[in-house]
Every structure is written in structure tokens, then in C-alpha cells.
Amino acid sequence: MVSWSDSKSTEGSAAQYISSDDSPVKIPATIDEPSFEGLADDLNMICEHGNLGRKYVAFEGISTGRRFIACATEVVANCGLVQWVDEHWPEYLQNAIHKLCLMYEDSQHNNTMACLEHSCTIHNLTQQKKELQKTYEKLVEDVNNLLDYKDSQPEVNQKNDAENISVSVESSMTKDAEIKKLKAVVDQLKQIHVAQATVIRNLKFNHLKEKEKLSSDKRTLEICYVDLKKEKDDLKKEKDKLDCCIAELMKLK
């Protein structure tokens, strides 16, 4: 666990040295915040590597928006979290942030499950297409064999003309039946192509819709962070005023 010296302010005092034991501390996910970034030279916080810590703003769970100082060393093992700058948010804000996080996780899970379902659908359609393609090729081969066989049969004599005509008519009927089967197979292939195109369009639409929803959730969290920061600044101003009043009262006594 990370430990640090007990001090309410680091201004005008020696740098605080932070050390950790063998148990690594998980640093939370962060968000870019131009007003709080770079090395914490103004806070004068030093990690166990002897280097200044780096400023971060958390973007994880109910700690979203809280500022903290973390080890800035990248070459060797990171010594973990140094110190939180902000206190825990009020309970009602923690509940709101927690609900937004749950909504975000549910949205991610639903999107993943939808993608898996659509992938299975496309896989099944592809397998059906392959099977129909094999059937189509087999029918084409059979028809070609029938036509080749018909062309290879010579006319024996004039006496067999009637029989040859009968066989020709029968072969023609067989050919028509095979052509109808081929046409049905082609129609099925076209329907599969249309179904695949529809599934792909739906996937793209759902992905764009989900992306817009996630962007909206992110904007909501960012707005919440701005509100929290403003509220914190206002509270700090009120505290400074109270400190001034207390100082004046102490002077009067």
C-alpha cells in the first residue's frame, strides 16, 4: 500500500517522499485535462524513485474527475499511486457517476453480444451459400453431361427417326426441368446475397448508433466533471472566506 507523510500543505516545505511496499497499486484510467497535467512540481511530491510525480485526472468508476499524483517513471517498474489531490465526491454524485458507468458497461456488453449474433448469422448464410453453390455446380455438370451424351449419339438409320425424335423430346423436357432447378438455385443465391447485404447494413447502422450513444455518455461524464470542478472551486472560495473571517475574529480577541 502507498503511504505518505501527514501534511495539509506542501507549500514552503520540503518535498514529501512517497514509498510503497511489494504490493503494486493499480493506477486508475485517466482522461486528458489541460488544467491539471505534467509534473507535480508545484505540489512537491516525490515518489520512491526520487522523481517528481505526474498529475492525472481519473476516469474510472466513482472516482471519475478526481485529481491524483502518480509515479511518472516509465523505464523501471512503476511504484504505483502516490496521492489523491481531491477528496471523495459527495454520495449523490458518486451514485450518479456509478449509474453512468453501469450504463456504459451495459451498452458495451450489448454491442458485443449483437456483433457475435450477427457474426453467427453471416457464418450460417455463408455456409448455406457454399452448399447451394456446390448443388448448382453439380446440376450444371449433369446438364452438360446430358447434352454431350445427346450430341455424341449418331443417327442409326431412317427407321429410327421416330425413336430419336421421342428421345430428343424427352431429353428436352429433362433439360427444361434441370434449367428450372438451376434457376431456383440462382434465385436462392440472390436471396442469400440480399440477406447478407441487409445484415451488413444493419451491423454498420447499429455500430454507428452505438458509437453516437457512447459519445453522448462520454459528453455527459465530461459535463458532470466540469460541474464537479466548478462546485469544488466554489467550495474552496467559501472556505477561504471563512478562513479570513476566522482570522479576523482571532485578531479581535
mmCIF file of C-alpha atoms in Angstrom:
data_model
loop_
_atom_site.group_PDB
_atom_site.id
_atom_site.type_symbol
_atom_site.label_atom_id
_atom_site.label_comp_id
_atom_site.label_asym_id
_atom_site.label_seq_id
_atom_site.Cartn_x
_atom_site.Cartn_y
_atom_site.Cartn_z
ATOM 1 C CA MET A 1 0.000 0.000 0.000
ATOM 2 C CA VAL A 2 1.179 3.517 -0.758
ATOM 3 C CA SER A 3 1.983 5.734 2.217
ATOM 4 C CA TRP A 4 2.910 9.392 2.566
ATOM 5 C CA SER A 5 3.734 11.889 5.300
ATOM 6 C CA ASP A 6 0.838 13.638 7.016
ATOM 7 C CA SER A 7 0.732 17.239 5.810
ATOM 8 C CA LYS A 8 -2.111 19.559 4.905
ATOM 9 C CA SER A 9 0.004 21.673 2.550
ATOM 10 C CA THR A 10 3.316 21.223 0.753
ATOM 11 C CA GLU A 11 3.909 24.911 0.026
ATOM 12 C CA GLY A 12 7.117 26.246 1.539
ATOM 13 C CA SER A 13 8.102 22.851 2.958
ATOM 14 C CA ALA A 14 10.455 20.066 1.974
ATOM 15 C CA ALA A 15 9.349 17.576 -0.681
ATOM 16 C CA GLN A 16 7.260 14.662 0.574
ATOM 17 C CA TYR A 17 8.839 11.270 -0.189
ATOM 18 C CA ILE A 18 6.406 8.516 -1.090
ATOM 19 C CA SER A 19 7.274 4.834 -0.791
ATOM 20 C CA SER A 20 5.377 1.615 -1.423
ATOM 21 C CA ASP A 21 5.684 -1.997 -0.355
ATOM 22 C CA ASP A 22 5.876 -5.040 -2.663
ATOM 23 C CA SER A 23 2.153 -4.937 -3.467
ATOM 24 C CA PRO A 24 1.616 -2.883 -6.639
ATOM 25 C CA VAL A 25 -1.136 -0.266 -6.588
ATOM 26 C CA LYS A 26 -3.417 -0.161 -9.610
ATOM 27 C CA ILE A 27 -3.404 3.270 -11.209
ATOM 28 C CA PRO A 28 -6.921 4.152 -12.444
ATOM 29 C CA ALA A 29 -7.712 5.058 -16.035
ATOM 30 C CA THR A 30 -7.238 8.737 -16.814
ATOM 31 C CA ILE A 31 -8.643 11.475 -19.023
ATOM 32 C CA ASP A 32 -6.802 14.399 -20.603
ATOM 33 C CA GLU A 33 -7.254 17.598 -18.619
ATOM 34 C CA PRO A 34 -5.116 20.596 -19.744
ATOM 35 C CA SER A 35 -5.622 22.379 -16.412
ATOM 36 C CA PHE A 36 -4.041 19.510 -14.458
ATOM 37 C CA GLU A 37 -1.226 17.751 -16.310
ATOM 38 C CA GLY A 38 2.570 17.479 -16.348
ATOM 39 C CA LEU A 39 4.931 17.029 -13.409
ATOM 40 C CA ALA A 40 3.650 17.947 -9.946
ATOM 41 C CA ASP A 41 6.449 20.434 -9.254
ATOM 42 C CA ASP A 42 4.026 22.845 -7.567
ATOM 43 C CA LEU A 43 2.850 20.121 -5.158
ATOM 44 C CA ASN A 44 6.430 18.986 -4.477
ATOM 45 C CA MET A 45 5.563 15.270 -4.313
ATOM 46 C CA ILE A 46 8.383 12.750 -4.900
ATOM 47 C CA CYS A 47 7.906 9.005 -5.457
ATOM 48 C CA GLU A 48 10.198 6.249 -4.201
ATOM 49 C CA HIS A 49 12.359 6.607 -7.330
ATOM 50 C CA GLY A 50 13.293 10.094 -6.193
ATOM 51 C CA ASN A 51 11.387 11.738 -9.068
ATOM 52 C CA LEU A 52 8.528 14.200 -9.078
ATOM 53 C CA GLY A 53 5.119 12.633 -9.524
ATOM 54 C CA ARG A 54 2.897 13.373 -12.525
ATOM 55 C CA LYS A 55 -0.557 14.957 -12.438
ATOM 56 C CA TYR A 56 -3.535 12.913 -13.639
ATOM 57 C CA VAL A 57 -7.335 13.118 -13.616
ATOM 58 C CA ALA A 58 -9.150 9.817 -13.011
ATOM 59 C CA PHE A 59 -11.693 8.459 -15.488
ATOM 60 C CA GLU A 60 -12.751 5.254 -13.760
ATOM 61 C CA GLY A 61 -15.744 4.361 -11.615
ATOM 62 C CA ILE A 62 -16.946 6.700 -8.890
ATOM 63 C CA SER A 63 -13.519 8.365 -8.780
ATOM 64 C CA THR A 64 -14.059 9.891 -12.238
ATOM 65 C CA GLY A 65 -12.937 13.514 -12.218
ATOM 66 C CA ARG A 66 -10.760 13.254 -9.093
ATOM 67 C CA ARG A 67 -7.203 14.516 -9.440
ATOM 68 C CA PHE A 68 -4.251 12.476 -8.213
ATOM 69 C CA ILE A 69 -0.460 12.290 -8.368
ATOM 70 C CA ALA A 70 1.170 9.102 -9.700
ATOM 71 C CA CYS A 71 4.674 7.833 -10.339
ATOM 72 C CA ALA A 72 5.983 9.258 -13.625
ATOM 73 C CA THR A 73 8.789 6.720 -14.064
ATOM 74 C CA GLU A 74 8.433 4.617 -17.231
ATOM 75 C CA VAL A 75 11.832 2.947 -17.659
ATOM 76 C CA VAL A 76 11.699 0.856 -14.468
ATOM 77 C CA ALA A 77 8.802 -0.612 -12.507
ATOM 78 C CA ASN A 78 6.168 1.980 -11.642
ATOM 79 C CA CYS A 79 5.815 2.365 -7.872
ATOM 80 C CA GLY A 80 2.084 2.984 -8.087
ATOM 81 C CA LEU A 81 -0.330 5.654 -6.969
ATOM 82 C CA VAL A 82 1.212 8.480 -4.942
ATOM 83 C CA GLN A 83 -1.606 10.617 -3.602
ATOM 84 C CA TRP A 84 -5.158 11.725 -4.301
ATOM 85 C CA VAL A 85 -5.465 15.509 -4.549
ATOM 86 C CA ASP A 86 -9.272 15.615 -4.352
ATOM 87 C CA GLU A 87 -11.374 14.038 -1.622
ATOM 88 C CA HIS A 88 -14.113 11.527 -2.418
ATOM 89 C CA TRP A 89 -17.097 13.057 -4.227
ATOM 90 C CA PRO A 90 -20.369 13.518 -2.311
ATOM 91 C CA GLU A 91 -22.503 10.390 -2.143
ATOM 92 C CA TYR A 92 -25.189 11.668 -4.533
ATOM 93 C CA LEU A 93 -22.532 12.414 -7.181
ATOM 94 C CA GLN A 94 -20.925 9.005 -6.644
ATOM 95 C CA ASN A 95 -24.321 7.390 -7.243
ATOM 96 C CA ALA A 96 -24.833 9.391 -10.450
ATOM 97 C CA ILE A 97 -21.360 8.546 -11.775
ATOM 98 C CA HIS A 98 -21.813 4.881 -10.806
ATOM 99 C CA LYS A 99 -25.087 4.722 -12.749
ATOM 100 C CA LEU A 100 -23.449 6.272 -15.817
ATOM 101 C CA CYS A 101 -20.630 3.725 -15.611
ATOM 102 C CA LEU A 102 -23.131 0.851 -15.398
ATOM 103 C CA MET A 103 -24.991 2.230 -18.419
ATOM 104 C CA TYR A 104 -21.707 2.432 -20.333
ATOM 105 C CA GLU A 105 -20.744 -1.159 -19.417
ATOM 106 C CA ASP A 106 -24.212 -2.474 -20.343
ATOM 107 C CA SER A 107 -24.002 -0.673 -23.663
ATOM 108 C CA GLN A 108 -20.593 -2.202 -24.364
ATOM 109 C CA HIS A 109 -21.845 -5.687 -23.422
ATOM 110 C CA ASN A 110 -24.980 -5.401 -25.583
ATOM 111 C CA ASN A 111 -22.916 -4.186 -28.520
ATOM 112 C CA THR A 112 -20.533 -7.134 -28.162
ATOM 113 C CA MET A 113 -23.387 -9.652 -27.984
ATOM 114 C CA ALA A 114 -25.069 -8.095 -31.044
ATOM 115 C CA CYS A 115 -21.825 -8.339 -33.013
ATOM 116 C CA LEU A 116 -21.462 -12.016 -32.034
ATOM 117 C CA GLU A 117 -25.052 -12.754 -33.055
ATOM 118 C CA HIS A 118 -24.627 -11.026 -36.399
ATOM 119 C CA SER A 119 -21.341 -12.852 -36.980
ATOM 120 C CA CYS A 120 -23.096 -16.196 -36.423
ATOM 121 C CA THR A 121 -25.840 -15.174 -38.851
ATOM 122 C CA ILE A 122 -23.317 -14.253 -41.541
ATOM 123 C CA HIS A 123 -21.437 -17.522 -40.934
ATOM 124 C CA ASN A 124 -24.627 -19.575 -41.358
ATOM 125 C CA LEU A 125 -25.584 -17.696 -44.527
ATOM 126 C CA THR A 126 -22.098 -18.242 -45.922
ATOM 127 C CA GLN A 127 -22.325 -21.990 -45.249
ATOM 128 C CA GLN A 128 -25.722 -22.151 -46.966
ATOM 129 C CA LYS A 129 -24.307 -20.255 -49.918
ATOM 130 C CA LYS A 130 -21.420 -22.737 -50.227
ATOM 131 C CA GLU A 131 -23.797 -25.709 -50.137
ATOM 132 C CA LEU A 132 -26.085 -24.178 -52.762
ATOM 133 C CA GLN A 133 -23.052 -23.340 -54.903
ATOM 134 C CA LYS A 134 -21.978 -26.994 -54.803
ATOM 135 C CA THR A 135 -25.505 -28.092 -55.752
ATOM 136 C CA TYR A 136 -25.555 -25.568 -58.584
ATOM 137 C CA GLU A 137 -22.209 -26.763 -59.948
ATOM 138 C CA LYS A 138 -23.346 -30.410 -59.762
ATOM 139 C CA LEU A 139 -26.532 -29.604 -61.680
ATOM 140 C CA VAL A 140 -24.556 -27.727 -64.336
ATOM 141 C CA GLU A 141 -22.223 -30.712 -64.690
ATOM 142 C CA ASP A 142 -25.161 -33.121 -65.042
ATOM 143 C CA VAL A 143 -26.813 -30.943 -67.681
ATOM 144 C CA ASN A 144 -23.571 -30.679 -69.654
ATOM 145 C CA ASN A 145 -23.132 -34.445 -69.490
ATOM 146 C CA LEU A 146 -26.664 -34.929 -70.805
ATOM 147 C CA LEU A 147 -26.051 -32.503 -73.658
ATOM 148 C CA ASP A 148 -22.700 -34.108 -74.511
ATOM 149 C CA TYR A 149 -24.296 -37.527 -74.492
ATOM 150 C CA LYS A 150 -27.042 -36.362 -76.801
ATOM 151 C CA ASP A 151 -24.576 -34.808 -79.247
ATOM 152 C CA SER A 152 -22.419 -37.961 -79.297
ATOM 153 C CA GLN A 153 -25.269 -40.273 -80.338
ATOM 154 C CA PRO A 154 -25.247 -40.773 -84.177
ATOM 155 C CA GLU A 155 -28.361 -41.396 -86.197
ATOM 156 C CA VAL A 156 -28.516 -45.121 -86.913
ATOM 157 C CA ASN A 157 -30.877 -45.103 -89.875
ATOM 158 C CA GLN A 158 -34.053 -43.664 -91.211
ATOM 159 C CA LYS A 159 -36.133 -46.281 -89.426
ATOM 160 C CA ASN A 160 -35.101 -44.949 -86.013
ATOM 161 C CA ASP A 161 -36.090 -41.344 -86.727
ATOM 162 C CA ALA A 162 -39.309 -41.588 -84.759
ATOM 163 C CA GLU A 163 -37.495 -43.070 -81.778
ATOM 164 C CA ASN A 164 -34.777 -40.425 -81.996
ATOM 165 C CA ILE A 165 -37.397 -37.692 -82.072
ATOM 166 C CA SER A 166 -39.066 -39.173 -78.997
ATOM 167 C CA VAL A 167 -35.741 -39.366 -77.163
ATOM 168 C CA SER A 168 -34.948 -35.787 -78.212
ATOM 169 C CA VAL A 169 -38.257 -34.541 -76.847
ATOM 170 C CA GLU A 170 -37.710 -36.421 -73.605
ATOM 171 C CA SER A 171 -34.182 -35.033 -73.314
ATOM 172 C CA SER A 172 -35.505 -31.549 -73.991
ATOM 173 C CA MET A 173 -38.048 -31.944 -71.224
ATOM 174 C CA THR A 174 -35.322 -33.186 -68.885
ATOM 175 C CA LYS A 175 -33.181 -30.212 -69.855
ATOM 176 C CA ASP A 176 -36.061 -27.823 -69.141
ATOM 177 C CA ALA A 177 -36.529 -29.390 -65.717
ATOM 178 C CA GLU A 178 -32.816 -29.044 -64.962
ATOM 179 C CA ILE A 179 -32.869 -25.424 -66.133
ATOM 180 C CA LYS A 180 -35.777 -24.731 -63.779
ATOM 181 C CA LYS A 181 -33.787 -26.271 -60.918
ATOM 182 C CA LEU A 182 -30.784 -24.144 -61.837
ATOM 183 C CA LYS A 183 -32.947 -21.039 -61.936
ATOM 184 C CA ALA A 184 -34.323 -21.859 -58.472
ATOM 185 C CA VAL A 185 -30.773 -22.285 -57.144
ATOM 186 C CA VAL A 186 -29.737 -18.954 -58.690
ATOM 187 C CA ASP A 187 -32.751 -17.273 -57.068
ATOM 188 C CA GLN A 188 -31.747 -18.726 -53.696
ATOM 189 C CA LEU A 189 -28.196 -17.442 -54.151
ATOM 190 C CA LYS A 190 -29.539 -13.979 -54.953
ATOM 191 C CA GLN A 191 -31.707 -14.057 -51.814
ATOM 192 C CA ILE A 192 -28.674 -15.017 -49.721
ATOM 193 C CA HIS A 193 -26.676 -12.129 -51.203
ATOM 194 C CA VAL A 194 -29.518 -9.747 -50.372
ATOM 195 C CA ALA A 195 -29.764 -11.131 -46.821
ATOM 196 C CA GLN A 196 -26.006 -10.742 -46.313
ATOM 197 C CA ALA A 197 -26.118 -7.161 -47.569
ATOM 198 C CA THR A 198 -29.010 -6.406 -45.198
ATOM 199 C CA VAL A 199 -27.152 -7.888 -42.213
ATOM 200 C CA ILE A 200 -24.010 -5.894 -43.050
ATOM 201 C CA ARG A 201 -26.024 -2.670 -43.362
ATOM 202 C CA ASN A 202 -27.708 -3.349 -40.013
ATOM 203 C CA LEU A 203 -24.320 -4.012 -38.402
ATOM 204 C CA LYS A 204 -22.956 -0.710 -39.699
ATOM 205 C CA PHE A 205 -26.086 1.161 -38.600
ATOM 206 C CA ASN A 206 -26.060 -0.388 -35.111
ATOM 207 C CA HIS A 207 -22.341 0.332 -34.782
ATOM 208 C CA LEU A 208 -22.833 3.996 -35.701
ATOM 209 C CA LYS A 209 -25.830 4.250 -33.372
ATOM 210 C CA GLU A 210 -23.865 2.657 -30.513
ATOM 211 C CA LYS A 211 -20.903 4.948 -31.210
ATOM 212 C CA GLU A 212 -23.176 8.005 -31.015
ATOM 213 C CA LYS A 213 -24.640 6.752 -27.714
ATOM 214 C CA LEU A 214 -21.181 6.181 -26.247
ATOM 215 C CA SER A 215 -20.116 9.653 -27.380
ATOM 216 C CA SER A 216 -23.203 11.088 -25.689
ATOM 217 C CA ASP A 217 -22.403 9.200 -22.452
ATOM 218 C CA LYS A 218 -18.840 10.482 -22.582
ATOM 219 C CA ARG A 219 -20.040 14.063 -23.049
ATOM 220 C CA THR A 220 -22.379 13.597 -20.080
ATOM 221 C CA LEU A 221 -19.475 12.430 -17.911
ATOM 222 C CA GLU A 222 -17.339 15.348 -19.062
ATOM 223 C CA ILE A 223 -20.148 17.806 -18.264
ATOM 224 C CA CYS A 224 -20.521 16.158 -14.849
ATOM 225 C CA TYR A 225 -16.784 16.558 -14.298
ATOM 226 C CA VAL A 226 -16.924 20.260 -15.210
ATOM 227 C CA ASP A 227 -19.825 20.756 -12.779
ATOM 228 C CA LEU A 228 -17.938 18.932 -10.044
ATOM 229 C CA LYS A 229 -14.846 21.026 -10.636
ATOM 230 C CA LYS A 230 -16.887 24.255 -10.505
ATOM 231 C CA GLU A 231 -18.577 23.116 -7.300
ATOM 232 C CA LYS A 232 -15.185 22.307 -5.780
ATOM 233 C CA ASP A 233 -13.821 25.736 -6.754
ATOM 234 C CA ASP A 234 -16.870 27.432 -5.246
ATOM 235 C CA LEU A 235 -16.450 25.459 -2.030
ATOM 236 C CA LYS A 236 -12.773 26.427 -1.903
ATOM 237 C CA LYS A 237 -13.692 30.105 -2.289
ATOM 238 C CA GLU A 238 -16.238 29.785 0.527
ATOM 239 C CA LYS A 239 -13.613 28.065 2.693
ATOM 240 C CA ASP A 240 -11.101 30.839 2.000
ATOM 241 C CA LYS A 241 -13.696 33.449 3.011
ATOM 242 C CA LEU A 242 -14.438 31.547 6.226
ATOM 243 C CA ASP A 243 -10.716 31.275 6.970
ATOM 244 C CA CYS A 244 -10.378 35.054 6.520
ATOM 245 C CA CYS A 245 -13.336 35.686 8.829
ATOM 246 C CA ILE A 246 -11.917 33.344 11.457
ATOM 247 C CA ALA A 247 -8.550 35.074 11.180
ATOM 248 C CA GLU A 248 -10.193 38.485 11.682
ATOM 249 C CA LEU A 249 -12.111 37.202 14.711
ATOM 250 C CA MET A 250 -8.917 35.794 16.188
ATOM 251 C CA LYS A 251 -7.237 39.176 15.778
ATOM 252 C CA LEU A 252 -10.121 40.916 17.570
ATOM 253 C CA LYS A 253 -9.771 38.540 20.520
#
